[in-house]
C-alpha positions as YAML, in Angstrom:
chain: A
units: angstrom
residues:
- id: 1
  name: MET
  ca: [-0.38, -0.17, 0.05]
- id: 2
  name: THR
  ca: [1.64, 2.97, -1.23]
- id: 3
  name: ASP
  ca: [1.06, 6.93, 0.60]
- id: 4
  name: THR
  ca: [-1.43, 7.65, -2.10]
- id: 5
  name: ASP
  ca: [-3.38, 4.70, -1.45]
- id: 6
  name: LYS
  ca: [-3.48, 4.94, 2.17]
- id: 7
  name: LYS
  ca: [-7.26, 6.45, 3.89]
- id: 8
  name: PRO
  ca: [-7.76, 8.32, 7.35]
- id: 9
  name: TRP
  ca: [-9.13, 4.94, 8.41]
- id: 10
  name: HIS
  ca: [-5.90, 2.76, 7.58]
- id: 11
  name: GLY
  ca: [-3.14, 2.18, 9.72]
- id: 12
  name: ILE
  ca: [-3.59, 2.09, 13.60]
- id: 13
  name: LEU
  ca: [-5.96, 4.30, 15.17]
- id: 14
  name: VAL
  ca: [-5.61, 3.98, 19.13]
- id: 15
  name: ALA
  ca: [-8.71, 4.00, 20.91]
- id: 16
  name: THR
  ca: [-7.85, 5.97, 23.50]
- id: 17
  name: SER
  ca: [-9.07, 5.80, 27.24]
- id: 18
  name: LEU
  ca: [-9.53, 8.69, 28.93]
- id: 19
  name: GLN
  ca: [-8.21, 10.69, 31.87]
- id: 20
  name: PHE
  ca: [-10.04, 11.67, 34.99]
- id: 21
  name: ASP
  ca: [-8.84, 13.32, 38.08]
- id: 22
  name: ALA
  ca: [-10.03, 12.94, 42.08]
- id: 23
  name: ASP
  ca: [-13.24, 13.99, 41.36]
- id: 24
  name: GLY
  ca: [-14.42, 12.74, 38.63]
- id: 25
  name: GLU
  ca: [-14.29, 15.40, 36.16]
- id: 26
  name: ILE
  ca: [-12.34, 14.54, 32.49]
- id: 27
  name: ASP
  ca: [-8.08, 15.85, 33.25]
- id: 28
  name: PHE
  ca: [-8.27, 16.87, 29.66]
- id: 29
  name: GLY
  ca: [-4.70, 17.93, 29.75]
- id: 30
  name: ALA
  ca: [-3.40, 14.02, 30.74]
- id: 31
  name: TYR
  ca: [-5.76, 13.25, 27.71]
- id: 32
  name: LYS
  ca: [-3.88, 15.78, 25.01]
- id: 33
  name: ASP
  ca: [-0.47, 14.89, 26.92]
- id: 34
  name: ASN
  ca: [-0.94, 11.29, 26.08]
- id: 35
  name: VAL
  ca: [-2.78, 11.77, 22.29]
- id: 36
  name: ALA
  ca: [0.24, 14.13, 21.93]
- id: 37
  name: TRP
  ca: [2.26, 11.09, 23.18]
- id: 38
  name: LEU
  ca: [1.04, 8.18, 20.80]
- id: 39
  name: LYS
  ca: [1.30, 10.66, 17.71]
- id: 40
  name: GLU
  ca: [5.53, 11.17, 18.69]
- id: 41
  name: GLN
  ca: [5.29, 6.96, 19.40]
- id: 42
  name: GLY
  ca: [4.72, 6.91, 15.51]
- id: 43
  name: LEU
  ca: [0.58, 5.60, 16.07]
- id: 44
  name: ASP
  ca: [-1.08, 6.94, 13.02]
- id: 45
  name: GLY
  ca: [-3.79, 8.36, 14.96]
- id: 46
  name: VAL
  ca: [-6.47, 8.24, 17.63]
- id: 47
  name: ALA
  ca: [-10.41, 6.88, 17.31]
- id: 48
  name: PRO
  ca: [-11.57, 9.05, 20.82]
- id: 49
  name: ASN
  ca: [-15.01, 8.75, 22.34]
- id: 50
  name: GLY
  ca: [-15.22, 4.48, 21.91]
- id: 51
  name: SER
  ca: [-16.06, 2.44, 24.19]
- id: 52
  name: LEU
  ca: [-12.42, 2.22, 25.78]
- id: 53
  name: GLY
  ca: [-13.12, 6.33, 25.81]
- id: 54
  name: GLU
  ca: [-16.33, 5.47, 27.96]
- id: 55
  name: TYR
  ca: [-18.34, 7.58, 26.10]
- id: 56
  name: GLN
  ca: [-21.76, 6.22, 27.68]
- id: 57
  name: SER
  ca: [-20.79, 8.03, 30.62]
- id: 58
  name: LEU
  ca: [-19.99, 10.93, 28.55]
- id: 59
  name: SER
  ca: [-22.18, 14.36, 28.30]
- id: 60
  name: TRP
  ca: [-22.82, 16.08, 24.68]
- id: 61
  name: GLU
  ca: [-20.18, 18.66, 25.98]
- id: 62
  name: GLU
  ca: [-17.54, 16.48, 26.78]
- id: 63
  name: ARG
  ca: [-17.51, 14.56, 23.87]
- id: 64
  name: ASP
  ca: [-17.31, 17.31, 22.15]
- id: 65
  name: LYS
  ca: [-14.43, 18.87, 23.95]
- id: 66
  name: VAL
  ca: [-12.93, 15.09, 23.80]
- id: 67
  name: VAL
  ca: [-12.83, 15.33, 19.64]
- id: 68
  name: GLN
  ca: [-11.06, 18.64, 20.14]
- id: 69
  name: THR
  ca: [-8.18, 18.12, 22.26]
- id: 70
  name: ALA
  ca: [-7.60, 15.41, 20.06]
- id: 71
  name: VAL
  ca: [-7.31, 17.48, 17.26]
- id: 72
  name: GLU
  ca: [-5.69, 20.05, 18.72]
- id: 73
  name: ALA
  ca: [-3.15, 17.61, 20.79]
- id: 74
  name: GLY
  ca: [-2.53, 15.87, 16.57]
- id: 75
  name: GLY
  ca: [-2.41, 18.29, 14.31]
- id: 76
  name: ASP
  ca: [-3.33, 18.07, 10.57]
- id: 77
  name: ASP
  ca: [-1.32, 14.95, 10.03]
- id: 78
  name: PHE
  ca: [-2.69, 12.85, 12.69]
- id: 79
  name: VAL
  ca: [-6.23, 11.28, 12.44]
- id: 80
  name: VAL
  ca: [-9.21, 11.49, 14.67]
- id: 81
  name: MET
  ca: [-11.88, 9.67, 13.76]
- id: 82
  name: PRO
  ca: [-13.98, 9.66, 16.92]
- id: 83
  name: GLY
  ca: [-16.88, 7.34, 17.84]
- id: 84
  name: VAL
  ca: [-20.63, 8.37, 17.20]
- id: 85
  name: GLY
  ca: [-22.07, 5.61, 18.71]
- id: 86
  name: ALA
  ca: [-25.70, 6.46, 20.63]
- id: 87
  name: TYR
  ca: [-28.41, 5.73, 21.32]
- id: 88
  name: SER
  ca: [-30.78, 7.98, 18.84]
- id: 89
  name: GLY
  ca: [-29.83, 8.13, 15.18]
- id: 90
  name: ARG
  ca: [-30.23, 12.11, 15.16]
- id: 91
  name: GLU
  ca: [-27.98, 11.49, 18.31]
- id: 92
  name: SER
  ca: [-25.29, 9.94, 16.34]
- id: 93
  name: LYS
  ca: [-25.45, 12.20, 13.51]
- id: 94
  name: ARG
  ca: [-25.33, 15.24, 15.79]
- id: 95
  name: HIS
  ca: [-21.69, 13.78, 16.79]
- id: 96
  name: ALA
  ca: [-20.32, 13.21, 13.83]
- id: 97
  name: GLN
  ca: [-21.83, 16.92, 12.50]
- id: 98
  name: VAL
  ca: [-19.51, 18.01, 15.28]
- id: 99
  name: ALA
  ca: [-16.78, 15.91, 14.58]
- id: 100
  name: LYS
  ca: [-16.83, 16.99, 11.17]
- id: 101
  name: ASP
  ca: [-17.24, 20.52, 12.58]
- id: 102
  name: LEU
  ca: [-13.90, 20.16, 14.76]
- id: 103
  name: GLY
  ca: [-11.62, 18.76, 11.66]
- id: 104
  name: ALA
  ca: [-11.57, 14.99, 12.94]
- id: 105
  name: LYS
  ca: [-11.25, 12.86, 9.39]
- id: 106
  name: ALA
  ca: [-14.01, 10.46, 9.94]
- id: 107
  name: VAL
  ca: [-16.06, 8.55, 12.28]
- id: 108
  name: MET
  ca: [-16.74, 5.44, 13.74]
- id: 109
  name: GLY
  ca: [-20.09, 4.40, 13.83]
- id: 110
  name: LEU
  ca: [-22.44, 1.67, 16.27]
- id: 111
  name: PRO
  ca: [-25.52, 0.20, 15.05]
- id: 112
  name: PRO
  ca: [-28.49, 1.85, 16.62]
- id: 113
  name: ASN
  ca: [-28.64, -0.30, 20.05]
- id: 114
  name: ALA
  ca: [-30.91, 0.51, 22.14]
- id: 115
  name: TYR
  ca: [-33.00, -1.92, 20.77]
- id: 116
  name: ARG
  ca: [-32.17, -5.08, 18.57]
- id: 117
  name: ALA
  ca: [-33.11, -3.33, 15.29]
- id: 118
  name: ASP
  ca: [-33.35, -5.10, 11.72]
- id: 119
  name: ASP
  ca: [-31.75, -4.48, 8.62]
- id: 120
  name: ARG
  ca: [-33.93, -1.89, 7.81]
- id: 121
  name: SER
  ca: [-33.19, 0.42, 10.77]
- id: 122
  name: VAL
  ca: [-29.82, -0.47, 10.68]
- id: 123
  name: LEU
  ca: [-29.50, 0.60, 6.81]
- id: 124
  name: ALA
  ca: [-31.73, 4.01, 7.70]
- id: 125
  name: HIS
  ca: [-29.11, 4.53, 10.37]
- id: 126
  name: PHE
  ca: [-26.27, 4.61, 8.70]
- id: 127
  name: GLU
  ca: [-27.14, 6.83, 6.30]
- id: 128
  name: LEU
  ca: [-28.45, 9.25, 8.36]
- id: 129
  name: LEU
  ca: [-25.09, 8.81, 9.62]
- id: 130
  name: ALA
  ca: [-23.36, 9.32, 6.31]
- id: 131
  name: SER
  ca: [-25.21, 12.15, 5.68]
- id: 132
  name: ALA
  ca: [-22.89, 14.65, 7.94]
- id: 133
  name: GLY
  ca: [-20.53, 14.43, 5.22]
- id: 134
  name: LEU
  ca: [-17.45, 12.54, 6.48]
- id: 135
  name: PRO
  ca: [-16.48, 8.71, 5.87]
- id: 136
  name: VAL
  ca: [-18.27, 6.57, 8.11]
- id: 137
  name: THR
  ca: [-16.39, 3.35, 9.45]
- id: 138
  name: ALA
  ca: [-19.26, 0.72, 10.76]
- id: 139
  name: TYR
  ca: [-18.58, -0.98, 14.11]
- id: 140
  name: ASN
  ca: [-19.85, -4.35, 14.31]
- id: 141
  name: ASN
  ca: [-19.81, -5.46, 18.12]
- id: 142
  name: PRO
  ca: [-22.64, -7.71, 18.27]
- id: 143
  name: ILE
  ca: [-22.23, -8.86, 21.88]
- id: 144
  name: ASP
  ca: [-22.41, -5.62, 23.18]
- id: 145
  name: THR
  ca: [-25.04, -3.65, 20.82]
- id: 146
  name: LYS
  ca: [-27.29, -7.08, 20.30]
- id: 147
  name: VAL
  ca: [-26.96, -5.34, 16.53]
- id: 148
  name: ASP
  ca: [-24.97, -7.95, 14.23]
- id: 149
  name: LEU
  ca: [-23.43, -6.73, 11.28]
- id: 150
  name: THR
  ca: [-23.35, -9.89, 8.99]
- id: 151
  name: PRO
  ca: [-21.08, -9.70, 6.28]
- id: 152
  name: PRO
  ca: [-24.85, -9.50, 3.56]
- id: 153
  name: LEU
  ca: [-25.39, -6.63, 5.88]
- id: 154
  name: LEU
  ca: [-21.97, -4.65, 5.49]
- id: 155
  name: ALA
  ca: [-22.32, -5.55, 2.03]
- id: 156
  name: LYS
  ca: [-24.95, -3.53, 1.58]
- id: 157
  name: LEU
  ca: [-24.10, -0.66, 3.42]
- id: 158
  name: TYR
  ca: [-21.08, -0.27, 0.88]
- id: 159
  name: GLU
  ca: [-23.52, -0.63, -1.91]
- id: 160
  name: GLU
  ca: [-25.21, 2.44, -0.86]
- id: 161
  name: GLY
  ca: [-22.54, 4.04, -0.14]
- id: 162
  name: PHE
  ca: [-23.26, 4.69, 3.74]
- id: 163
  name: ILE
  ca: [-19.74, 3.24, 5.38]
- id: 164
  name: VAL
  ca: [-16.45, 3.36, 3.87]
- id: 165
  name: GLY
  ca: [-15.12, -0.01, 6.41]
- id: 166
  name: VAL
  ca: [-15.87, -1.83, 9.40]
- id: 167
  name: LYS
  ca: [-14.13, -2.53, 13.01]
- id: 168
  name: GLU
  ca: [-14.96, -6.27, 13.02]
- id: 169
  name: PHE
  ca: [-15.09, -6.29, 17.04]
- id: 170
  name: SER
  ca: [-17.02, -10.02, 16.63]
- id: 171
  name: GLY
  ca: [-14.20, -12.28, 17.18]
- id: 172
  name: ASP
  ca: [-15.35, -14.20, 13.85]
- id: 173
  name: VAL
  ca: [-12.14, -14.49, 12.00]
- id: 174
  name: ARG
  ca: [-13.92, -16.48, 8.35]
- id: 175
  name: ARG
  ca: [-16.36, -13.28, 7.93]
- id: 176
  name: CYS
  ca: [-13.20, -11.56, 6.80]
- id: 177
  name: TYR
  ca: [-13.33, -13.73, 4.13]
- id: 178
  name: GLU
  ca: [-16.85, -13.39, 3.38]
- id: 179
  name: LEU
  ca: [-16.64, -9.95, 3.56]
- id: 180
  name: SER
  ca: [-14.02, -9.36, 0.99]
- id: 181
  name: GLU
  ca: [-16.10, -11.64, -1.66]
- id: 182
  name: LEU
  ca: [-19.76, -9.77, -0.73]
- id: 183
  name: ALA
  ca: [-17.78, -6.38, -1.24]
- id: 184
  name: PRO
  ca: [-14.40, -6.55, -2.12]
- id: 185
  name: GLY
  ca: [-13.64, -2.46, -1.95]
- id: 186
  name: ILE
  ca: [-14.75, -2.13, 1.59]
- id: 187
  name: ASP
  ca: [-11.86, -1.81, 4.36]
- id: 188
  name: LEU
  ca: [-11.39, -4.21, 6.94]
- id: 189
  name: MET
  ca: [-10.20, -3.31, 9.89]
- id: 190
  name: ILE
  ca: [-8.95, -5.57, 13.19]
- id: 191
  name: GLY
  ca: [-11.34, -4.73, 16.61]
- id: 192
  name: THR
  ca: [-10.08, -7.07, 18.88]
- id: 193
  name: ASP
  ca: [-6.63, -6.75, 19.85]
- id: 194
  name: ASP
  ca: [-6.28, -10.59, 20.55]
- id: 195
  name: THR
  ca: [-7.41, -11.38, 16.60]
- id: 196
  name: VAL
  ca: [-4.51, -8.86, 14.89]
- id: 197
  name: LEU
  ca: [-2.34, -11.89, 13.09]
- id: 198
  name: GLU
  ca: [-5.64, -13.29, 11.66]
- id: 199
  name: VAL
  ca: [-7.24, -10.44, 10.57]
- id: 200
  name: GLY
  ca: [-4.26, -8.83, 9.33]
- id: 201
  name: ILE
  ca: [-3.19, -11.82, 7.22]
- id: 202
  name: ALA
  ca: [-6.91, -12.05, 6.00]
- id: 203
  name: GLY
  ca: [-6.36, -7.99, 4.52]
- id: 204
  name: ALA
  ca: [-6.87, -5.63, 7.25]
- id: 205
  name: LYS
  ca: [-6.22, -2.72, 6.26]
- id: 206
  name: GLY
  ca: [-6.45, -0.63, 9.38]
- id: 207
  name: TRP
  ca: [-6.83, -1.55, 13.72]
- id: 208
  name: VAL
  ca: [-8.49, 0.22, 16.06]
- id: 209
  name: ALA
  ca: [-6.49, -0.77, 18.52]
- id: 210
  name: GLY
  ca: [-6.49, -0.07, 22.52]
- id: 211
  name: TYR
  ca: [-2.89, -1.79, 23.71]
- id: 212
  name: PRO
  ca: [-0.38, 0.34, 21.38]
- id: 213
  name: GLN
  ca: [-1.63, 2.87, 23.93]
- id: 214
  name: VAL
  ca: [0.22, 0.69, 26.58]
- id: 215
  name: PHE
  ca: [3.06, -0.97, 24.08]
- id: 216
  name: PRO
  ca: [3.11, 1.74, 20.75]
- id: 217
  name: GLN
  ca: [6.45, 0.29, 19.46]
- id: 218
  name: ALA
  ca: [6.06, -3.69, 19.72]
- id: 219
  name: CYS
  ca: [1.62, -3.16, 18.10]
- id: 220
  name: ILE
  ca: [3.58, -1.11, 15.67]
- id: 221
  name: GLU
  ca: [6.00, -4.03, 14.34]
- id: 222
  name: LEU
  ca: [3.25, -6.83, 15.22]
- id: 223
  name: PHE
  ca: [0.62, -4.78, 13.35]
- id: 224
  name: ARG
  ca: [3.07, -4.49, 10.00]
- id: 225
  name: ALA
  ca: [4.55, -8.09, 10.42]
- id: 226
  name: SER
  ca: [0.45, -9.24, 10.31]
- id: 227
  name: VAL
  ca: [-0.85, -7.44, 7.61]
- id: 228
  name: ALA
  ca: [2.48, -7.99, 5.44]
- id: 229
  name: ARG
  ca: [1.75, -11.93, 5.95]
- id: 230
  name: ASP
  ca: [5.16, -12.31, 7.62]
- id: 231
  name: VAL
  ca: [3.77, -14.59, 9.73]
- id: 232
  name: GLU
  ca: [7.51, -15.84, 10.90]
- id: 233
  name: LYS
  ca: [7.99, -12.28, 12.28]
- id: 234
  name: ALA
  ca: [4.85, -11.71, 13.37]
- id: 235
  name: LEU
  ca: [3.49, -14.91, 15.38]
- id: 236
  name: PRO
  ca: [6.56, -15.02, 18.19]
- id: 237
  name: LEU
  ca: [5.87, -11.29, 18.95]
- id: 238
  name: TYR
  ca: [2.08, -12.01, 18.85]
- id: 239
  name: ARG
  ca: [2.37, -15.08, 21.34]
- id: 240
  name: MET
  ca: [4.61, -12.74, 23.76]
- id: 241
  name: LEU
  ca: [1.78, -10.12, 23.60]
- id: 242
  name: HIS
  ca: [-1.10, -12.33, 23.74]
- id: 243
  name: PRO
  ca: [-1.31, -12.57, 27.46]
- id: 244
  name: VAL
  ca: [-2.35, -8.96, 27.35]
- id: 245
  name: LEU
  ca: [-4.35, -8.48, 23.89]
- id: 246
  name: ARG
  ca: [-6.83, -10.75, 25.10]
- id: 247
  name: TRP
  ca: [-7.75, -8.19, 27.68]
- id: 248
  name: ASP
  ca: [-9.09, -6.20, 24.94]
- id: 249
  name: SER
  ca: [-12.18, -8.43, 24.69]
- id: 250
  name: LYS
  ca: [-12.84, -8.70, 27.82]
- id: 251
  name: THR
  ca: [-15.81, -6.79, 29.75]
- id: 252
  name: GLU
  ca: [-12.73, -5.04, 31.93]
- id: 253
  name: PHE
  ca: [-10.75, -3.98, 29.35]
- id: 254
  name: ILE
  ca: [-10.52, -0.38, 29.99]
- id: 255
  name: GLN
  ca: [-9.75, -0.93, 33.53]
- id: 256
  name: ALA
  ca: [-7.04, -3.42, 32.18]
- id: 257
  name: ILE
  ca: [-5.73, -1.29, 29.44]
- id: 258
  name: LYS
  ca: [-5.59, 2.21, 32.24]
- id: 259
  name: LEU
  ca: [-2.81, -0.15, 34.70]
- id: 260
  name: GLY
  ca: [-1.05, -0.93, 31.76]
- id: 261
  name: GLN
  ca: [-0.50, 2.57, 31.25]
- id: 262
  name: ASP
  ca: [0.32, 3.33, 34.66]
- id: 263
  name: MET
  ca: [2.82, 0.65, 34.65]
- id: 264
  name: ILE
  ca: [4.74, 2.22, 31.63]
- id: 265
  name: GLY
  ca: [4.13, 5.69, 33.41]
- id: 266
  name: ARG
  ca: [1.81, 7.10, 30.99]
- id: 267
  name: ASN
  ca: [-1.34, 8.41, 33.01]
- id: 268
  name: GLY
  ca: [-4.54, 5.68, 32.77]
- id: 269
  name: GLY
  ca: [-6.28, 6.34, 36.33]
- id: 270
  name: THR
  ca: [-9.55, 5.23, 36.96]
- id: 271
  name: CYS
  ca: [-12.89, 4.90, 35.44]
- id: 272
  name: ARG
  ca: [-16.09, 6.26, 35.65]
- id: 273
  name: PRO
  ca: [-19.11, 4.60, 37.88]
- id: 274
  name: PRO
  ca: [-20.72, 1.76, 37.33]
- id: 275
  name: ARG
  ca: [-17.25, 0.48, 36.39]
- id: 276
  name: LEU
  ca: [-15.28, -0.48, 39.32]
- id: 277
  name: PRO
  ca: [-11.58, -1.15, 40.07]
- id: 278
  name: LEU
  ca: [-10.32, -4.69, 38.69]
- id: 279
  name: THR
  ca: [-10.68, -6.75, 41.20]
- id: 280
  name: ALA
  ca: [-7.38, -8.20, 43.30]
- id: 281
  name: GLU
  ca: [-7.10, -11.57, 41.31]
- id: 282
  name: GLN
  ca: [-7.57, -9.37, 37.45]
- id: 283
  name: GLU
  ca: [-5.26, -6.95, 39.07]
- id: 284
  name: LYS
  ca: [-2.75, -9.81, 40.05]
- id: 285
  name: VAL
  ca: [-3.28, -11.24, 36.39]
- id: 286
  name: VAL
  ca: [-2.86, -8.19, 34.93]
- id: 287
  name: ARG
  ca: [-0.26, -6.85, 36.53]
- id: 288
  name: GLU
  ca: [1.51, -10.37, 35.30]
- id: 289
  name: ALA
  ca: [1.00, -10.14, 31.74]
- id: 290
  name: THR
  ca: [2.18, -6.45, 31.42]
- id: 291
  name: GLN
  ca: [5.01, -7.19, 33.79]
- id: 292
  name: ALA
  ca: [6.43, -10.04, 31.45]
- id: 293
  name: VAL
  ca: [6.13, -7.67, 28.26]
- id: 294
  name: ILE
  ca: [7.96, -4.87, 30.20]
- id: 295
  name: ASP
  ca: [10.58, -7.32, 31.06]
- id: 296
  name: ALA
  ca: [10.87, -8.39, 27.89]
- id: 297
  name: GLY
  ca: [11.79, -5.16, 26.53]
- id: 298
  name: LEU
  ca: [8.58, -4.47, 24.72]
- id: 299
  name: ALA
  ca: [7.51, -1.11, 26.39]
...
């Protein structure tokens, strides 16, 4: 892939965590510093206001300022692709429009998730998002949303011009091959950190990722080897990282990644309610897995 072929949603876009102060208010200074650091590390961009950014616990005003902060920290040559998930389509479009006004280059949209939407509702929803004027990448997370963006439905969304790609979080790598057959032009993005190698080999163009904010250089190396289908180079690194990467697919993924940030000297911090800290047993497992990667010189 040449630079001229690279779209804003290609490469590694970090699904950023969000920092809070002792009173539970957003620490925008800490967040801005983390985004700037990710740019320095060579990542391609950030995807704020996703699940890792605890968007469900944020007000509209807070979500707007998160996007503004990311754009300011990254500058013109750094991609900001905010999540615009919300219960109503009008609200999602509103977030997409604000993202465009603030200088974002694309948005990432969940399907309707206040109820188990049918295909007609999903198509109407993404048509509404696309009308804001930014490229839309769909976010398929049937585990949490209860709405499954199947390969045939994604192909229809792409055919209608409503989406340009999909962050595939189902964990089912078989879908990647079916999707490429049904919609050869759609861009596949890795959605689960613990399927990087498999989805990379299947033809991914990007990775909306959590753990690069803990291990940026190791994750960059792993992603590049995976999409280049260099299994000999990727597999040993993948095995070393997998004990931490698999936490991205667990319920406590935010707490685990924030703990990792704290362990490498970055600001991860606490979560907003109702999320609680890891249990002592969970923290022990995450700490040991994270420390093993640090001790291996991959931090």
